[in-house]
XYZ file of N, CA, C and O in Angstrom:
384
model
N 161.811 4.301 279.613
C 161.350 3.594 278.442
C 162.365 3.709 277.320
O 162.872 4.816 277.141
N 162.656 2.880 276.685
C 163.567 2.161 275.632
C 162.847 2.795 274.254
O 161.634 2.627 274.124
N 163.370 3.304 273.538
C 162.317 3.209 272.077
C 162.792 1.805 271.582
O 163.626 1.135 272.191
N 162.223 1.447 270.498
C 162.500 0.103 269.660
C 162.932 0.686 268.805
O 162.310 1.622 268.304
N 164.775 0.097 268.156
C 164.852 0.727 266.639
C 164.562 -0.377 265.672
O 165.046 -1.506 265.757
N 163.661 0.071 264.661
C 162.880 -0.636 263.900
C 163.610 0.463 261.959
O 163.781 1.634 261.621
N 163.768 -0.900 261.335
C 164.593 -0.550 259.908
C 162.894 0.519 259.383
O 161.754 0.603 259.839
N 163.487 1.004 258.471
C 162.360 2.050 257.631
C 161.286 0.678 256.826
O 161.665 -0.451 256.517
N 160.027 1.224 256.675
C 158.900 0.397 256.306
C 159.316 -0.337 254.854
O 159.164 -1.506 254.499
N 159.988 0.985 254.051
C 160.335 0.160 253.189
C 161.561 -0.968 252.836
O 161.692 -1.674 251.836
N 162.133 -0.893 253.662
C 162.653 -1.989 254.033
C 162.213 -3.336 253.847
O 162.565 -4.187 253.031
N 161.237 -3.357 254.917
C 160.544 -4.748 255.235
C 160.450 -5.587 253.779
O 160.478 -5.334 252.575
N 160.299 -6.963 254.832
C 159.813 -8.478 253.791
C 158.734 -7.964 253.170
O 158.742 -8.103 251.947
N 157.502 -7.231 253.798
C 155.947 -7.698 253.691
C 156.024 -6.504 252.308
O 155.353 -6.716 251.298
N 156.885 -5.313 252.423
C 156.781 -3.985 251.386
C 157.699 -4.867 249.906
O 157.205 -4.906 248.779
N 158.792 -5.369 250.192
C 159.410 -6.394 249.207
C 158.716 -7.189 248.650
O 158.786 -7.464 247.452
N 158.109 -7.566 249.291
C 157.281 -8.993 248.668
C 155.793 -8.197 247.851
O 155.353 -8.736 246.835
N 155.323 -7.307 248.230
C 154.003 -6.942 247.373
C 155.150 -5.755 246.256
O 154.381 -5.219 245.459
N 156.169 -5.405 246.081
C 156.581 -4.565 245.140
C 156.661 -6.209 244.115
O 155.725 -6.553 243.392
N 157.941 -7.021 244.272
C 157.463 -8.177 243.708
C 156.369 -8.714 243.090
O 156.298 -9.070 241.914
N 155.236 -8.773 244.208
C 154.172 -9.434 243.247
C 153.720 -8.201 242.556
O 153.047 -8.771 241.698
N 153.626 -7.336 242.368
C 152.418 -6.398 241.276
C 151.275 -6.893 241.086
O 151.113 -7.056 239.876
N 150.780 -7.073 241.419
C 149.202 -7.434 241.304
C 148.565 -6.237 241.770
O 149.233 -5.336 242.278
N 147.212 -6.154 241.624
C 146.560 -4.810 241.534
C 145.901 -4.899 243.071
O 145.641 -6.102 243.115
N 145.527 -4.414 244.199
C 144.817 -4.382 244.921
C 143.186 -3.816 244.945
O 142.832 -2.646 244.806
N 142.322 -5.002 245.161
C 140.934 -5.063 245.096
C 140.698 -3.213 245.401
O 140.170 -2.469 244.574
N 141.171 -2.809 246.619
C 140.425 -1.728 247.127
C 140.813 -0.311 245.762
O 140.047 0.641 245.612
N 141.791 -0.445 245.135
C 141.836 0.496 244.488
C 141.498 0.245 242.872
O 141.311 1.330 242.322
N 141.393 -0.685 242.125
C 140.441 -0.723 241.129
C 139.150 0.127 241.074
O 138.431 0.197 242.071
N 138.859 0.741 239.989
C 137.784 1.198 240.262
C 136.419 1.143 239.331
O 135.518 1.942 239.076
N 136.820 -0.589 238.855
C 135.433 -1.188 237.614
C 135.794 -0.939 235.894
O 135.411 -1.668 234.979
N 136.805 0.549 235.745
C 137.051 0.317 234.574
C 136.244 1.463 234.152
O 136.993 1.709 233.207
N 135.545 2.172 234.077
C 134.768 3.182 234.292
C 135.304 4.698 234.149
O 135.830 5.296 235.088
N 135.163 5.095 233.224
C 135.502 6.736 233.124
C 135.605 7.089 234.080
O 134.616 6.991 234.806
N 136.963 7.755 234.681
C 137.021 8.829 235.902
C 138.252 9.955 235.588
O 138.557 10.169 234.415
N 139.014 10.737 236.803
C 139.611 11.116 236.108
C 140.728 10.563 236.056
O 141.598 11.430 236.128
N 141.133 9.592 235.971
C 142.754 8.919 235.780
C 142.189 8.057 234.147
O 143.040 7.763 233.308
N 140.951 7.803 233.952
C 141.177 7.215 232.547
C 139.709 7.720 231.963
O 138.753 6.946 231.934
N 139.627 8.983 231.536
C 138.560 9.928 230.733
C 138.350 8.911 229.555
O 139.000 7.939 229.168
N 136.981 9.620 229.060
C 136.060 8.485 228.016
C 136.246 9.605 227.050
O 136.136 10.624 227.731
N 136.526 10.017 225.514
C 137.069 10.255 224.772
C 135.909 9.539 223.309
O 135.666 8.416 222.866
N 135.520 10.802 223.029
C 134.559 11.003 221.847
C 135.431 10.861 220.404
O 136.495 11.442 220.190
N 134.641 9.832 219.336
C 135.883 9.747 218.107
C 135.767 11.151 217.474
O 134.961 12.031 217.778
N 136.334 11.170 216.920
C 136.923 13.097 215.991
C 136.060 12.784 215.256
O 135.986 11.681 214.714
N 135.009 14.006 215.075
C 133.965 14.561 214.243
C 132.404 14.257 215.165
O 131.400 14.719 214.622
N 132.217 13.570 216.401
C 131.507 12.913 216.292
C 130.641 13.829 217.400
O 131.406 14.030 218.343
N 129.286 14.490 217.665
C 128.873 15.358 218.859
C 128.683 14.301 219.909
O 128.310 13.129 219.882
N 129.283 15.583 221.341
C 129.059 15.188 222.768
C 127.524 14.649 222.863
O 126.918 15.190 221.938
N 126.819 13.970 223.459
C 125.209 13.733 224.385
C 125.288 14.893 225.402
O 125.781 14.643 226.502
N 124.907 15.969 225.170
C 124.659 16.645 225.906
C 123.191 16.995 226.615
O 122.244 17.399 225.941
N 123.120 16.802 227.976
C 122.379 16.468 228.914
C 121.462 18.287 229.352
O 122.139 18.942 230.145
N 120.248 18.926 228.944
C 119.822 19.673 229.687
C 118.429 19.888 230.434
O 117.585 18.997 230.344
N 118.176 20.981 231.130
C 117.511 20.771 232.115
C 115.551 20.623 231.620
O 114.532 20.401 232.275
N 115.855 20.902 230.076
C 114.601 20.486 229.017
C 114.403 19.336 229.032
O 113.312 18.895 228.672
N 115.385 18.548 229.444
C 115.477 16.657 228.694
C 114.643 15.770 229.406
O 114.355 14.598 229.165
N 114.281 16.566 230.377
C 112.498 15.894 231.341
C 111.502 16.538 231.038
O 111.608 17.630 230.480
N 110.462 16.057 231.309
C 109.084 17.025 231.011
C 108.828 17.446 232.632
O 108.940 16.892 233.725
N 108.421 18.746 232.118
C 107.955 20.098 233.294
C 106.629 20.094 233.174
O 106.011 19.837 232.141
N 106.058 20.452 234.494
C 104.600 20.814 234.678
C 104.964 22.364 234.913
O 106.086 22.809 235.155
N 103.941 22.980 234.807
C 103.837 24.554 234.934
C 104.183 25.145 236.529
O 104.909 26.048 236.944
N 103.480 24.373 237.038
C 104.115 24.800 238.906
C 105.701 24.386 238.957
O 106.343 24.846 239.901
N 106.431 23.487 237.936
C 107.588 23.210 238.182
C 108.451 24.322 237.622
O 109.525 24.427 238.213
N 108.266 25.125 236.692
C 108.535 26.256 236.425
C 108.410 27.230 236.959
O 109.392 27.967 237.044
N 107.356 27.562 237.441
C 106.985 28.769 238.267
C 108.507 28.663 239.428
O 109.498 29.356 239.660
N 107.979 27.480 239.864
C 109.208 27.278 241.456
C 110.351 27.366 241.008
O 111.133 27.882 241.808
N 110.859 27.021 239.871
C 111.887 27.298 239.073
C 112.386 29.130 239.118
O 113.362 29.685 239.624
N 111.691 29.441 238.661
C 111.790 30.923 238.550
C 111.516 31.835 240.093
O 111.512 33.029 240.391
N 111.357 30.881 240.641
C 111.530 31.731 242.536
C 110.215 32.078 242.530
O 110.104 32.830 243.498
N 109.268 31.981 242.063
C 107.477 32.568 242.203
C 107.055 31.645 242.984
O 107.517 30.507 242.912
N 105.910 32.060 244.039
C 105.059 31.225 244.230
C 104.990 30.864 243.408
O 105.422 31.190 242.303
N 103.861 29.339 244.106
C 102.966 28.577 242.809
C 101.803 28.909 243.356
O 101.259 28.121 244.129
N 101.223 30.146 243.042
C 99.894 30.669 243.067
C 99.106 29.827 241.592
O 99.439 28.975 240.768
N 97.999 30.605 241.870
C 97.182 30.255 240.460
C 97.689 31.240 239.269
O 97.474 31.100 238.065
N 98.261 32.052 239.779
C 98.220 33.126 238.642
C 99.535 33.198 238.205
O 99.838 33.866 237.217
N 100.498 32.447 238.980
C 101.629 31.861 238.471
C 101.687 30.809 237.419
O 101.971 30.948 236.230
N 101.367 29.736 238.071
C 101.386 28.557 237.290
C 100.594 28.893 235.610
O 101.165 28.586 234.563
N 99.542 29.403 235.646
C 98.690 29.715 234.417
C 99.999 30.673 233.524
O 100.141 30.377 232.337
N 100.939 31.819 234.130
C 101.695 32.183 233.700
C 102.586 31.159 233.216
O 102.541 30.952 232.004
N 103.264 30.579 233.803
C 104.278 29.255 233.297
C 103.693 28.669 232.510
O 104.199 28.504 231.400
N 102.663 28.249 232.757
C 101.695 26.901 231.544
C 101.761 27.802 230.234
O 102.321 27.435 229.201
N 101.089 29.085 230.408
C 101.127 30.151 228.895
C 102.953 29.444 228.015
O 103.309 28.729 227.078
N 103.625 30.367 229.256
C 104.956 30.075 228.901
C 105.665 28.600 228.399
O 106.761 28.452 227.859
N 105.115 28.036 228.599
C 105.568 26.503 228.139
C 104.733 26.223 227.125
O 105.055 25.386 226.282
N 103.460 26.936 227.066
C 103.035 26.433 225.229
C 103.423 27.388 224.522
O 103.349 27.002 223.356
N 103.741 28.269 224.556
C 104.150 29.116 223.920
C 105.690 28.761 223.385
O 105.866 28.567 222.182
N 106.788 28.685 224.320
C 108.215 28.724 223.868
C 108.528 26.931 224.386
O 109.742 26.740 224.442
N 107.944 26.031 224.646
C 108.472 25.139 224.851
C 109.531 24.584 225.988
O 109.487 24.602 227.218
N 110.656 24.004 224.900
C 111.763 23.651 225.970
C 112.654 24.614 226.290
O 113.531 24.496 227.145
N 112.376 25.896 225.389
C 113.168 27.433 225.652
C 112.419 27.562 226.768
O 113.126 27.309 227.743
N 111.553 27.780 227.008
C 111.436 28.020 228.627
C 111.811 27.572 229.572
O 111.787 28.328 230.543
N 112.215 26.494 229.738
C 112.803 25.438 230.793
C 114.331 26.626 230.598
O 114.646 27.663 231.181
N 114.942 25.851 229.535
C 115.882 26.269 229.134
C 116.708 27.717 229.816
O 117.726 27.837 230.498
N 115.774 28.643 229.289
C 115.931 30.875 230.202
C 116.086 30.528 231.838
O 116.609 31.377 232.559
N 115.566 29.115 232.467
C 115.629 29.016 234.064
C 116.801 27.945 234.422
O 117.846 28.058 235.063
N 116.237 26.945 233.793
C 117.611 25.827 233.839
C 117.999 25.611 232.963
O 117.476 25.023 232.016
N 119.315 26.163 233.098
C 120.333 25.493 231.624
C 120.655 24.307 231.503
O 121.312 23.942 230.529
């Protein structure tokens, strides 16, 4: 068997001709969209939206399970105390 000698890829017509055109290829666009090649950038002075695990509403068994307890009865009544009592600080001490 013969190998074929074949010039280097970049060589070729087909690699010439798309350095030429520059045009963007569909598959690598990616909508324009914060990522990390073009980060979204807050104006100076202005606070982050910061997202925590308070920013939904909790039922008392969702806490309990939160905190690794059963959800007995005598749990959940514990969590429920705990959530009228301290609020979204309670969420908060389990999920930050």
């Amino acid at each position: 068997m013969t190998e074929e000698i074949r010039p280097p890829l970049e060589e070729s017509p087909e690699v010439a001709d798309a350095i030429e055109d520059d045009v963007a290829v569909d598959a690598f666009i990616t909508g324009g969209g914060p990522d990390s090649d073009t980060p979204e950038f807050i104006e100076p002075g202005s606070r982050p939206e910061i997202r925590t695990g308070a920013d939904q509403p909790w039922e008392p068994v969702d806490l309990a399970e939160a905190e690794g307890r059963d959800p007995t009865p005598a749990n959940i009544e514990r969590a429920r105390q705990e959530l009228d009592q301290d609020g979204p600080a309670a969420i908060e001490r389990t999920v930050p």
